[in-house]
CSV table of C-alpha atoms and ligand atoms in Angstrom, one decimal:
chain,number,residue,atom,x,y,z
A,1,MET,CA,-9.6,55.0,-13.6
A,2,ASN,CA,-7.3,57.9,-13.2
A,3,PHE,CA,-3.6,58.6,-14.8
A,4,ASN,CA,-1.2,61.2,-13.9
A,5,LYS,CA,1.8,59.4,-15.2
A,6,ILE,CA,2.4,57.5,-18.4
A,7,CYS,CA,5.5,56.3,-20.2
A,8,VAL,CA,5.6,56.0,-23.9
A,9,LEU,CA,8.3,53.4,-25.5
A,10,GLY,CA,9.3,54.4,-29.0
A,11,LEU,CA,9.5,57.7,-29.9
A,12,GLY,CA,8.8,57.6,-33.8
A,13,TYR,CA,6.2,58.4,-36.2
A,14,ILE,CA,3.3,57.0,-33.8
A,15,GLY,CA,5.0,57.1,-30.1
A,16,LEU,CA,6.4,60.8,-30.6
A,17,PRO,CA,2.7,62.2,-31.6
A,18,THR,CA,1.1,60.0,-29.0
A,19,ALA,CA,3.3,61.2,-26.1
A,20,SER,CA,3.2,65.1,-26.9
A,21,THR,CA,-0.4,64.7,-27.5
A,22,PHE,CA,-0.5,63.3,-23.7
A,23,ALA,CA,1.5,65.8,-22.5
A,24,THR,CA,-0.4,68.7,-24.2
A,25,HIS,CA,-3.4,67.5,-22.6
A,26,GLY,CA,-2.2,67.6,-19.1
A,27,LEU,CA,-0.3,64.3,-18.3
A,28,LYS,CA,3.2,63.7,-17.1
A,29,VAL,CA,4.8,61.8,-20.1
A,30,LEU,CA,8.0,60.0,-19.9
A,31,GLY,CA,8.9,59.2,-23.7
A,32,VAL,CA,11.6,56.5,-24.3
A,33,ASP,CA,13.6,55.7,-27.0
A,34,VAL,CA,16.9,53.0,-27.2
A,35,ASN,CA,18.5,54.9,-29.7
A,36,GLN,CA,20.6,57.5,-27.9
A,37,LYS,CA,20.5,59.8,-30.9
A,38,VAL,CA,16.7,60.3,-30.7
A,39,VAL,CA,17.0,60.8,-27.4
A,40,ASP,CA,19.8,63.8,-27.5
A,41,THR,CA,17.9,65.4,-30.6
A,42,LEU,CA,14.5,65.4,-28.8
A,43,ARG,CA,16.3,66.9,-25.8
A,44,LYS,CA,18.1,69.5,-27.6
A,45,GLY,CA,14.6,70.6,-29.2
A,46,GLY,CA,15.3,68.8,-32.5
A,47,LEU,CA,13.1,66.4,-34.5
A,48,HIS,CA,14.3,62.9,-35.9
A,49,ILE,CA,11.0,62.8,-38.2
A,50,HIS,CA,9.2,64.8,-40.5
A,51,GLU,CA,5.6,65.1,-40.2
A,52,PRO,CA,3.1,68.4,-40.7
A,53,GLY,CA,2.7,70.2,-37.2
A,54,LEU,CA,4.9,67.9,-35.2
A,55,ARG,CA,7.4,70.4,-34.6
A,56,THR,CA,4.8,72.8,-33.0
A,57,LEU,CA,3.2,69.8,-30.9
A,58,VAL,CA,6.7,68.6,-29.5
A,59,SER,CA,7.7,72.1,-28.8
A,60,ALA,CA,4.5,72.7,-26.6
A,61,ALA,CA,4.7,69.2,-25.0
A,62,LEU,CA,8.5,69.9,-23.9
A,63,GLY,CA,7.7,73.8,-23.0
A,64,SER,CA,4.6,72.4,-20.8
A,65,GLY,CA,7.2,70.6,-18.5
A,66,ASN,CA,4.9,67.6,-18.6
A,67,LEU,CA,6.8,65.7,-21.5
A,68,SER,CA,10.5,64.5,-20.7
A,69,ILE,CA,12.9,61.9,-22.5
A,70,SER,CA,14.8,59.1,-21.4
A,71,ASP,CA,16.4,56.3,-22.8
A,72,GLN,CA,14.7,53.9,-20.1
A,73,PRO,CA,11.1,53.7,-18.4
A,74,ASP,CA,10.3,54.6,-14.9
A,75,ASN,CA,7.3,53.7,-12.7
A,76,ALA,CA,4.1,54.9,-14.3
A,77,ASP,CA,0.2,54.2,-14.2
A,78,ALA,CA,0.2,53.3,-17.7
A,79,PHE,CA,3.0,52.2,-20.2
A,80,ILE,CA,2.3,52.3,-24.1
A,81,ILE,CA,4.4,50.4,-26.4
A,82,ALA,CA,4.5,52.0,-29.9
A,83,VAL,CA,7.6,50.5,-31.5
A,84,PRO,CA,8.4,49.3,-35.1
A,85,THR,CA,7.2,45.7,-36.0
A,86,PRO,CA,8.9,45.6,-39.3
A,87,PHE,CA,9.7,42.1,-41.2
A,88,LYS,CA,12.6,39.8,-41.8
A,89,ARG,CA,13.9,39.0,-45.3
A,90,ASP,CA,11.5,35.8,-45.0
A,91,LYS,CA,8.4,38.4,-44.5
A,92,LYS,CA,8.0,36.9,-41.0
A,93,ALA,CA,7.1,39.6,-38.5
A,94,ASP,CA,10.1,40.9,-36.4
A,95,LEU,CA,8.9,41.2,-32.8
A,96,LYS,CA,12.4,42.1,-31.4
A,97,TYR,CA,11.4,45.6,-30.3
A,98,VAL,CA,8.1,44.8,-29.1
A,99,ILE,CA,9.6,42.2,-27.1
A,100,SER,CA,12.2,44.0,-25.4
A,101,ALA,CA,9.8,47.1,-25.0
A,102,ALA,CA,7.8,44.7,-22.9
A,103,GLU,CA,11.0,43.1,-21.3
A,104,THR,CA,11.9,46.9,-20.2
A,105,ILE,CA,8.7,47.5,-18.5
A,106,VAL,CA,8.7,44.4,-16.2
A,107,PRO,CA,10.6,45.9,-13.4
A,108,TYR,CA,8.4,49.1,-13.3
A,109,LEU,CA,5.3,47.0,-13.7
A,110,ARG,CA,2.7,47.5,-10.5
A,111,ARG,CA,-0.4,46.4,-9.6
A,112,GLY,CA,-3.3,48.6,-10.8
A,113,ASN,CA,-1.3,49.7,-14.0
A,114,LEU,CA,-2.3,49.7,-17.5
A,115,VAL,CA,-0.3,48.5,-20.4
A,116,ILE,CA,-1.1,49.4,-24.1
A,117,LEU,CA,0.5,47.9,-26.9
A,118,GLU,CA,0.0,50.4,-30.2
A,119,SER,CA,2.6,48.4,-32.5
A,120,THR,CA,0.8,46.9,-35.9
A,121,SER,CA,1.6,43.2,-34.6
A,122,PRO,CA,0.3,39.6,-35.8
A,123,PRO,CA,-2.8,38.0,-34.5
A,124,ARG,CA,-2.3,37.1,-31.0
A,125,THR,CA,0.6,38.7,-29.8
A,126,THR,CA,-0.5,40.5,-27.0
A,127,VAL,CA,-2.3,37.2,-25.8
A,128,ASP,CA,0.6,35.1,-26.7
A,129,VAL,CA,3.8,37.4,-26.6
A,130,VAL,CA,3.1,40.4,-24.4
A,131,ALA,CA,1.3,38.7,-21.5
A,132,PRO,CA,3.6,36.4,-20.9
A,133,ILE,CA,6.7,38.4,-20.6
A,134,LEU,CA,5.0,40.7,-18.5
A,135,ALA,CA,3.8,37.9,-16.4
A,136,GLN,CA,7.8,37.8,-14.8
A,137,SER,CA,7.0,40.5,-12.8
A,138,GLY,CA,4.9,38.2,-11.0
A,139,LEU,CA,1.8,39.8,-11.8
A,140,GLU,CA,-1.1,38.6,-13.8
A,141,ALA,CA,-2.2,40.2,-16.8
A,142,GLY,CA,-5.7,41.2,-16.6
A,143,LYS,CA,-6.2,40.3,-12.9
A,144,ASP,CA,-3.4,42.5,-11.3
A,145,PHE,CA,-3.0,45.0,-14.1
A,146,TYR,CA,-4.8,46.0,-17.6
A,147,LEU,CA,-3.5,45.0,-20.7
A,148,ALA,CA,-4.7,45.9,-24.1
A,149,TYR,CA,-4.2,46.3,-27.6
A,150,SER,CA,-5.0,49.6,-29.5
A,151,PRO,CA,-3.9,50.1,-33.0
A,152,GLU,CA,-2.8,53.5,-34.4
A,153,ARG,CA,-4.5,54.2,-37.7
A,154,VAL,CA,-3.1,57.8,-38.5
A,155,LEU,CA,-2.2,58.6,-42.0
A,156,PRO,CA,1.1,59.8,-42.6
A,157,GLY,CA,0.9,63.3,-43.2
A,158,GLN,CA,-2.0,64.0,-41.2
A,159,ILE,CA,-0.8,62.4,-38.0
A,160,ILE,CA,-1.6,65.4,-35.5
A,161,ARG,CA,-5.1,65.5,-36.6
A,162,GLU,CA,-6.2,62.0,-37.0
A,163,ILE,CA,-4.5,60.9,-33.7
A,164,ILE,CA,-7.1,62.9,-32.0
A,165,GLU,CA,-10.4,62.7,-34.3
A,166,ASN,CA,-9.9,59.1,-35.7
A,167,ALA,CA,-12.4,56.2,-34.3
A,168,ARG,CA,-10.2,54.2,-31.8
A,169,VAL,CA,-10.5,50.7,-31.4
A,170,ILE,CA,-9.4,49.5,-28.0
A,171,GLY,CA,-9.0,45.7,-27.5
A,172,GLY,CA,-8.7,44.3,-24.2
A,173,LEU,CA,-7.4,41.1,-22.5
A,174,ASN,CA,-10.6,41.2,-20.6
A,175,GLN,CA,-13.3,43.8,-20.4
A,176,GLU,CA,-11.4,45.7,-17.6
A,177,SER,CA,-8.7,46.3,-19.6
A,178,ALA,CA,-10.5,47.6,-22.4
A,179,LYS,CA,-12.5,49.8,-20.3
A,180,ALA,CA,-9.1,50.9,-18.5
A,181,GLY,CA,-7.6,51.7,-22.0
A,182,ARG,CA,-10.8,53.8,-22.7
A,183,ASP,CA,-10.2,55.8,-19.6
A,184,LEU,CA,-6.8,56.8,-20.8
A,185,TYR,CA,-7.3,57.8,-24.4
A,186,LEU,CA,-10.3,59.5,-23.5
A,187,THR,CA,-7.4,62.2,-22.3
A,188,PHE,CA,-7.6,63.6,-25.8
A,189,VAL,CA,-9.5,61.3,-28.5
A,190,ARG,CA,-12.3,62.8,-30.0
A,191,GLY,CA,-13.5,60.0,-32.4
A,192,GLU,CA,-15.3,57.2,-31.2
A,193,ILE,CA,-14.0,54.9,-28.8
A,194,ILE,CA,-14.8,51.0,-29.7
A,195,LEU,CA,-14.0,48.5,-27.1
A,196,THR,CA,-13.4,44.8,-28.0
A,197,SER,CA,-11.0,41.8,-27.4
A,198,ALA,CA,-7.1,42.2,-28.1
A,199,THR,CA,-7.3,39.7,-30.8
A,200,SER,CA,-10.3,41.2,-32.4
A,201,ALA,CA,-8.2,44.6,-32.5
A,202,GLU,CA,-5.0,43.4,-33.6
A,203,MET,CA,-7.1,41.7,-36.5
A,204,VAL,CA,-9.1,45.2,-37.2
A,205,LYS,CA,-5.7,46.7,-37.9
A,206,LEU,CA,-4.4,44.0,-40.1
A,207,MET,CA,-7.6,43.8,-42.3
A,208,GLU,CA,-7.7,47.6,-42.9
A,209,ASN,CA,-4.5,47.8,-44.3
A,210,THR,CA,-5.0,44.3,-46.1
A,211,TYR,CA,-8.1,45.7,-47.7
A,212,ARG,CA,-6.5,48.8,-48.8
A,213,ASP,CA,-3.7,46.9,-50.5
A,214,VAL,CA,-5.8,44.4,-52.4
A,215,ASN,CA,-8.1,46.8,-53.6
A,216,ILE,CA,-4.8,48.9,-54.9
A,217,ALA,CA,-3.8,45.4,-56.5
A,218,ILE,CA,-7.4,45.3,-58.4
A,219,ALA,CA,-6.3,48.9,-59.8
A,220,ASN,CA,-3.1,48.1,-60.9
A,221,GLU,CA,-4.0,45.2,-62.7
A,222,PHE,CA,-7.0,47.1,-64.3
A,223,SER,CA,-4.2,49.4,-65.5
A,224,ARG,CA,-2.3,46.5,-67.0
A,225,LEU,CA,-5.6,45.4,-68.6
A,226,ALA,CA,-6.1,48.7,-69.9
A,227,ASP,CA,-2.7,48.9,-71.4
A,228,LYS,CA,-3.4,45.5,-73.2
A,229,PHE,CA,-7.0,46.8,-74.8
A,230,GLY,CA,-6.2,50.1,-75.6
A,231,ILE,CA,-8.0,52.2,-73.1
A,232,ASP,CA,-7.8,54.8,-70.3
A,233,VAL,CA,-7.9,52.9,-67.1
A,234,TRP,CA,-8.3,56.6,-64.9
A,235,GLU,CA,-11.2,57.2,-67.4
A,236,ALA,CA,-12.5,53.8,-67.1
A,237,ILE,CA,-12.2,53.9,-63.0
A,238,THR,CA,-14.0,57.3,-62.8
A,239,LEU,CA,-16.9,56.0,-65.0
A,240,ALA,CA,-16.9,52.8,-62.7
A,241,ASN,CA,-16.9,54.6,-59.6
A,242,ARG,CA,-20.0,56.3,-60.5
A,243,HIS,CA,-21.7,52.8,-59.6
A,244,PRO,CA,-23.1,53.3,-56.3
A,245,ARG,CA,-21.3,50.6,-54.7
A,246,VAL,CA,-18.1,50.5,-56.2
A,247,ASP,CA,-15.2,52.5,-55.2
A,248,ILE,CA,-12.1,51.7,-57.1
A,249,LEU,CA,-8.7,53.2,-55.7
A,250,HIS,CA,-5.8,54.4,-58.2
A,251,PRO,CA,-3.1,52.4,-59.8
A,252,GLY,CA,0.4,53.5,-59.7
A,253,PRO,CA,4.1,52.7,-59.6
A,254,GLY,CA,3.3,50.1,-56.6
A,255,VAL,CA,2.9,50.1,-52.9
A,256,GLY,CA,5.1,51.2,-50.6
A,257,GLY,CA,5.3,52.4,-46.8
A,258,HIS,CA,6.0,50.8,-43.7
A,259,CYS,CA,2.3,49.7,-43.1
A,260,ILE,CA,0.3,48.4,-46.1
A,261,SER,CA,3.3,46.8,-48.1
A,262,VAL,CA,3.9,45.1,-44.7
A,263,ASP,CA,1.0,44.3,-42.6
A,264,PRO,CA,-0.8,41.9,-45.0
A,265,TRP,CA,2.4,39.5,-44.8
A,266,PHE,CA,1.2,39.2,-40.8
A,267,LEU,CA,-1.7,37.3,-41.9
A,268,VAL,CA,0.0,35.5,-44.6
A,269,GLU,CA,2.3,34.1,-41.9
A,270,ALA,CA,-0.1,33.5,-39.7
A,271,ALA,CA,-2.5,31.2,-42.0
A,272,PRO,CA,-0.7,30.6,-45.1
A,273,GLU,CA,-2.9,27.9,-46.6
A,274,ILE,CA,-6.0,30.3,-46.3
A,275,THR,CA,-4.4,33.6,-47.4
A,276,PRO,CA,-4.1,33.0,-51.5
A,277,LEU,CA,-5.7,36.2,-52.4
A,278,ILE,CA,-4.1,38.4,-50.0
A,279,GLN,CA,-0.7,36.8,-51.1
A,280,ALA,CA,-1.5,37.3,-54.7
A,281,ALA,CA,-2.6,40.9,-54.3
A,282,ARG,CA,0.9,41.3,-52.7
A,283,GLY,CA,2.3,39.8,-56.0
A,284,VAL,CA,1.0,42.0,-57.9
A,285,ASN,CA,1.5,45.5,-56.1
A,286,ASP,CA,5.2,44.2,-55.8
A,287,SER,CA,5.5,43.5,-59.4
A,288,GLN,CA,4.2,46.7,-60.2
A,289,PRO,CA,7.6,48.3,-60.6
A,290,GLN,CA,9.0,45.8,-63.1
A,291,TYR,CA,5.6,46.4,-65.0
A,292,VAL,CA,6.4,50.5,-65.1
A,293,VAL,CA,9.9,49.7,-66.1
A,294,ALA,CA,8.7,47.7,-69.2
A,295,ILE,CA,6.6,50.7,-69.9
A,296,ILE,CA,9.4,53.0,-69.8
A,297,LYS,CA,11.4,50.8,-71.9
A,298,LYS,CA,8.8,50.7,-74.5
A,299,ALA,CA,8.6,54.4,-74.7
A,300,LEU,CA,12.5,54.7,-75.1
A,301,GLY,CA,13.3,51.9,-76.8
A,302,GLU,CA,16.6,51.2,-75.4
A,303,ILE,CA,17.4,52.3,-72.1
A,304,LYS,CA,20.8,51.5,-71.7
A,305,GLY,CA,23.2,54.5,-71.5
A,306,LYS,CA,20.2,56.9,-71.8
A,307,LYS,CA,19.7,59.5,-68.9
A,308,ILE,CA,16.4,59.1,-67.0
A,309,ALA,CA,15.1,61.8,-64.8
A,310,ALA,CA,13.1,59.9,-61.8
A,311,LEU,CA,10.8,62.6,-60.3
A,312,GLY,CA,9.8,61.7,-56.8
A,313,LEU,CA,11.2,59.0,-54.7
A,314,ALA,CA,8.7,59.3,-51.6
A,315,TYR,CA,6.5,56.4,-51.0
A,316,LYS,CA,3.4,58.5,-51.6
A,317,PRO,CA,2.6,62.1,-52.3
A,318,ASN,CA,3.6,65.0,-50.1
A,319,VAL,CA,5.6,63.1,-47.7
A,320,ASP,CA,9.2,62.9,-47.4
A,321,ASP,CA,9.4,59.2,-46.0
A,322,LEU,CA,11.2,57.0,-48.5
A,323,ARG,CA,10.3,53.7,-46.6
A,324,GLU,CA,9.8,50.6,-49.1
A,325,SER,CA,8.9,52.9,-51.9
A,326,PRO,CA,8.1,51.9,-55.4
A,327,ALA,CA,9.7,54.6,-56.8
A,328,ILE,CA,13.3,53.9,-55.6
A,329,THR,CA,13.1,50.7,-56.7
A,330,ILE,CA,11.7,51.8,-60.2
A,331,ALA,CA,14.8,54.0,-60.1
A,332,LYS,CA,17.1,51.0,-59.1
A,333,LEU,CA,15.9,48.7,-61.8
A,334,LEU,CA,16.5,51.4,-64.5
A,335,HIS,CA,20.0,51.5,-63.0
A,336,ASP,CA,20.6,47.9,-63.1
A,337,GLU,CA,19.4,47.8,-66.8
A,338,GLY,CA,22.3,50.4,-67.7
A,339,ALA,CA,20.4,53.8,-67.6
A,340,ILE,CA,22.1,56.8,-65.8
A,341,VAL,CA,19.2,57.8,-63.6
A,342,GLN,CA,19.0,61.4,-62.0
A,343,CYS,CA,16.5,61.4,-59.5
A,344,TYR,CA,14.9,64.5,-57.8
A,345,GLU,CA,12.7,64.3,-54.4
A,346,PRO,CA,11.4,67.7,-53.7
A,347,PHE,CA,10.5,66.8,-50.2
A,348,LYS,CA,14.2,65.5,-49.4
A,349,LYS,CA,16.5,67.0,-51.7
A,350,ASP,CA,19.7,65.5,-49.7
A,351,ALA,CA,18.4,61.9,-49.9
A,352,LYS,CA,21.3,59.5,-49.8
A,353,ILE,CA,20.8,56.2,-51.7
A,354,LYS,CA,23.1,53.6,-52.7
A,355,ASP,CA,23.9,53.1,-56.5
A,356,LEU,CA,21.5,56.0,-57.2
A,357,LYS,CA,22.2,60.0,-58.0
A,358,VAL,CA,19.9,62.0,-56.1
A,359,MET,CA,20.1,65.7,-57.8
A,360,ASP,CA,19.7,68.8,-55.2
A,361,SER,CA,17.4,70.7,-57.7
A,362,LEU,CA,14.9,69.8,-60.5
A,363,ASP,CA,16.7,71.9,-63.0
A,364,SER,CA,20.1,69.5,-62.8
A,365,ALA,CA,17.8,66.2,-62.7
A,366,ILE,CA,16.2,67.2,-66.2
A,367,ALA,CA,18.7,69.6,-68.1
A,368,ASP,CA,20.2,66.6,-70.3
A,369,ALA,CA,18.0,64.1,-69.6
A,370,ASP,CA,16.6,61.6,-72.3
A,371,ALA,CA,13.2,60.9,-70.6
A,372,LEU,CA,11.1,62.5,-67.3
A,373,VAL,CA,9.4,59.7,-65.0
A,374,LEU,CA,7.1,61.1,-62.8
A,375,LEU,CA,6.8,58.7,-60.2
A,376,VAL,CA,5.0,60.7,-57.4
A,377,SER,CA,2.1,63.1,-57.4
A,378,HIS,CA,4.0,65.7,-55.2
A,379,THR,CA,2.0,69.2,-55.5
A,380,PRO,CA,5.5,70.7,-56.4
A,381,LEU,CA,5.9,68.0,-59.4
A,382,VAL,CA,2.4,68.1,-60.7
A,383,THR,CA,1.7,71.9,-60.7
A,384,LEU,CA,5.3,72.3,-62.9
A,385,ASP,CA,4.7,74.6,-66.1
A,386,PRO,CA,5.3,72.7,-69.0
A,387,ASN,CA,6.0,75.5,-71.2
A,388,GLU,CA,8.8,76.6,-68.4
A,389,ILE,CA,10.1,72.7,-68.2
A,390,ALA,CA,10.3,72.8,-72.1
A,391,GLU,CA,12.9,75.2,-71.5
A,392,LYS,CA,15.0,73.4,-69.0
A,393,THR,CA,15.2,70.3,-70.8
A,394,ASN,CA,15.7,68.8,-74.4
A,395,THR,CA,13.9,65.7,-74.2
A,396,ARG,CA,10.0,65.8,-75.2
A,397,ILE,CA,9.4,62.4,-73.6
A,398,LEU,CA,7.6,61.9,-70.2
A,399,ILE,CA,6.4,58.8,-68.8
A,400,ASP,CA,3.6,59.5,-66.2
A,401,THR,CA,2.9,56.8,-64.0
A,402,VAL,CA,0.4,58.8,-61.3
A,403,ASN,CA,-1.8,60.4,-64.0
A,404,GLY,CA,-0.4,63.7,-62.8
A,405,TRP,CA,0.2,65.6,-65.9
A,406,SER,CA,-2.4,67.0,-68.3
A,407,ASP,CA,-2.3,65.7,-71.6
A,408,GLU,CA,-3.4,68.9,-73.0
A,409,ALA,CA,-1.3,71.4,-71.4
A,410,TRP,CA,2.1,69.4,-71.9
A,411,LYS,CA,1.4,68.0,-75.7
A,412,ALA,CA,0.4,71.8,-76.3
A,413,ALA,CA,4.5,72.4,-74.9
A,414,GLY,CA,5.7,70.0,-77.4
A,415,PHE,CA,5.9,67.0,-75.2
A,416,ARG,CA,4.7,63.2,-75.9
A,417,ILE,CA,3.4,61.9,-72.9
A,418,THR,CA,2.9,57.9,-72.2
A,419,ARG,CA,0.8,57.5,-69.2
A,420,LEU,CA,0.4,54.3,-66.8
A,421,GLY,CA,-2.8,52.2,-67.8
A,422,VAL,CA,-3.4,54.2,-71.0
A,423,GLY,CA,-2.7,51.9,-73.5
A,424,SER,CA,-1.5,51.6,-77.1
A,425,GLY,CA,-3.0,48.1,-76.7
A,426,SER,CA,0.7,46.3,-76.9
A,427,HIS,CA,1.5,45.7,-73.4
A,428,GLY,CA,1.0,42.7,-71.1
B,1,SAJ,N1,-1.6,54.1,-53.1
B,1,SAJ,C1,-2.0,53.6,-54.4
B,1,SAJ,N2,-3.4,53.8,-54.8
B,1,SAJ,C2,-4.1,54.1,-54.3
B,1,SAJ,C3,-3.5,54.9,-52.8
B,1,SAJ,C4,-2.5,54.6,-52.0
B,1,SAJ,O1,-1.1,53.3,-55.3
B,1,SAJ,O2,-5.3,54.4,-54.5
B,1,SAJ,C5,-0.3,53.7,-52.5
B,1,SAJ,C6,0.6,54.7,-52.1
B,1,SAJ,O3,0.8,55.7,-53.1
B,1,SAJ,C7,1.5,54.2,-51.3
B,1,SAJ,C8,0.8,53.1,-50.6
B,1,SAJ,O4,-0.5,52.9,-51.6
B,1,SAJ,O5,2.5,53.8,-51.9
B,1,SAJ,C9,0.2,53.3,-49.4
B,1,SAJ,O6,-0.2,54.4,-49.2
B,1,SAJ,P1,-1.4,54.9,-48.1
B,1,SAJ,O7,-1.7,56.8,-48.4
B,1,SAJ,O8,-2.6,53.9,-49.0
B,1,SAJ,O9,-1.4,54.5,-46.5
B,1,SAJ,P2,-0.2,54.6,-45.6
B,1,SAJ,O10,0.7,53.7,-45.8
B,1,SAJ,O11,0.4,55.9,-45.8
B,1,SAJ,O12,-1.3,54.6,-44.3
B,1,SAJ,C10,-2.3,53.5,-44.3
B,1,SAJ,C11,-3.4,54.0,-43.8
B,1,SAJ,N3,-4.2,53.0,-43.7
B,1,SAJ,C12,-5.4,52.7,-44.4
B,1,SAJ,O13,-5.9,53.7,-45.2
B,1,SAJ,C13,-6.3,51.3,-44.4
B,1,SAJ,C14,-3.4,54.7,-42.3
B,1,SAJ,O14,-4.7,55.3,-42.1
B,1,SAJ,C15,-2.6,53.8,-41.1
B,1,SAJ,O15,-2.8,54.0,-39.8
B,1,SAJ,C16,-1.2,53.5,-42.2
B,1,SAJ,O16,-1.3,52.8,-43.0
B,1,SAJ,C17,-0.3,52.9,-40.8
B,1,SAJ,O17,0.1,53.0,-40.1
B,1,SAJ,O18,-0.8,51.4,-40.7
């Protein structure tokens, strides 16, 4: 199947790089977003999100004349839906953006078109939700037009490279739909393209992120056990991982971001009675911030009225994304317990967060602090020079939740480090 013009709905972390990559590979692309601010920013050559390399890619796409931006779709050979699927307060998937994107396609859908859903979605969304909406056009999915699900699997921070290089799973409503999807992504994908059914592809995506969540949960539980038994979890994990069939992930302050802390709930929602392990893992990871606060309390004795420098607010290293960040949960819990929390996020110095004081420099965050807490192993934070920091702050108390600071160097500069998972034998 040949494609000349495509329409990408949703210009966020996935839609914008996808639209731009198709455009730089020669397709005419209409990028659509319902948020007028996003449309205006992109049309003026600006960017509303941060991702390494994205600015250059979007400029090249716009500069080629192949990418245009609009607040509504138009006729096209293929439509890609890449809108968010957040969850609601009750942890149930909120499909309103997927539903409204599908609805806006209906008037433009023509015989022979291809529609692809990329948004992470609960099992059977393509078949049970998207297909019936598109049928309002009078055309039948799989017969009059092609319909497929193809999950994005790119890692924030490496999206531009991974979007091209990663293997891509394409699940069709039927085989012809999967093949049409393959023809489209062959435009730029260099990784292997594997065809399957739409529901399998939805499951594959949810299984990948759930697997990672469960693996991080066991690492977090090991950190608690190490604290209890007075050993160093980081050393123990390194040793266990010497086993050829063991690959334990890292403990930390919790699991954040808009994927791994969200997607497992889509499986729980679909089948609560047969997902006890997934639910338990979510419970462990979601309670890790409270566990870290208990460690901070122990290191400081009383935390009420104490000034605590919270270093790093992003959900993971070297990104500026604050969504579902456990670092922010910890800062807020400390604030709620009466501490004066002075936050510093090197990748978003002007972040505005309710109840939290975000400082625009490291020096102002640490100068009068009673303790420094390392919450994210951002490169600029883990490479700080202990002797320079010793001159900039009066405190000598450090709490390292990510194993980012070396014992020897900081101790030599006069600091006392409490590290997550390096037990004194009394937690838990
Ligand atoms: N984390 C740990 N310990 C670890 C690894 C991660 O505590 O050993 C924490 C991170 O600090 C972060 C959270 O987990 O708070 C998630 O970070 P991540 O780097 O594991 O994943 P994401 O959410 O940035 O991206 C994931 C990726 N999925 C997998 O690796 C299976 C990515 O490939 C997906 O495309 C993305 O979710 C997505 O969009 O679904």
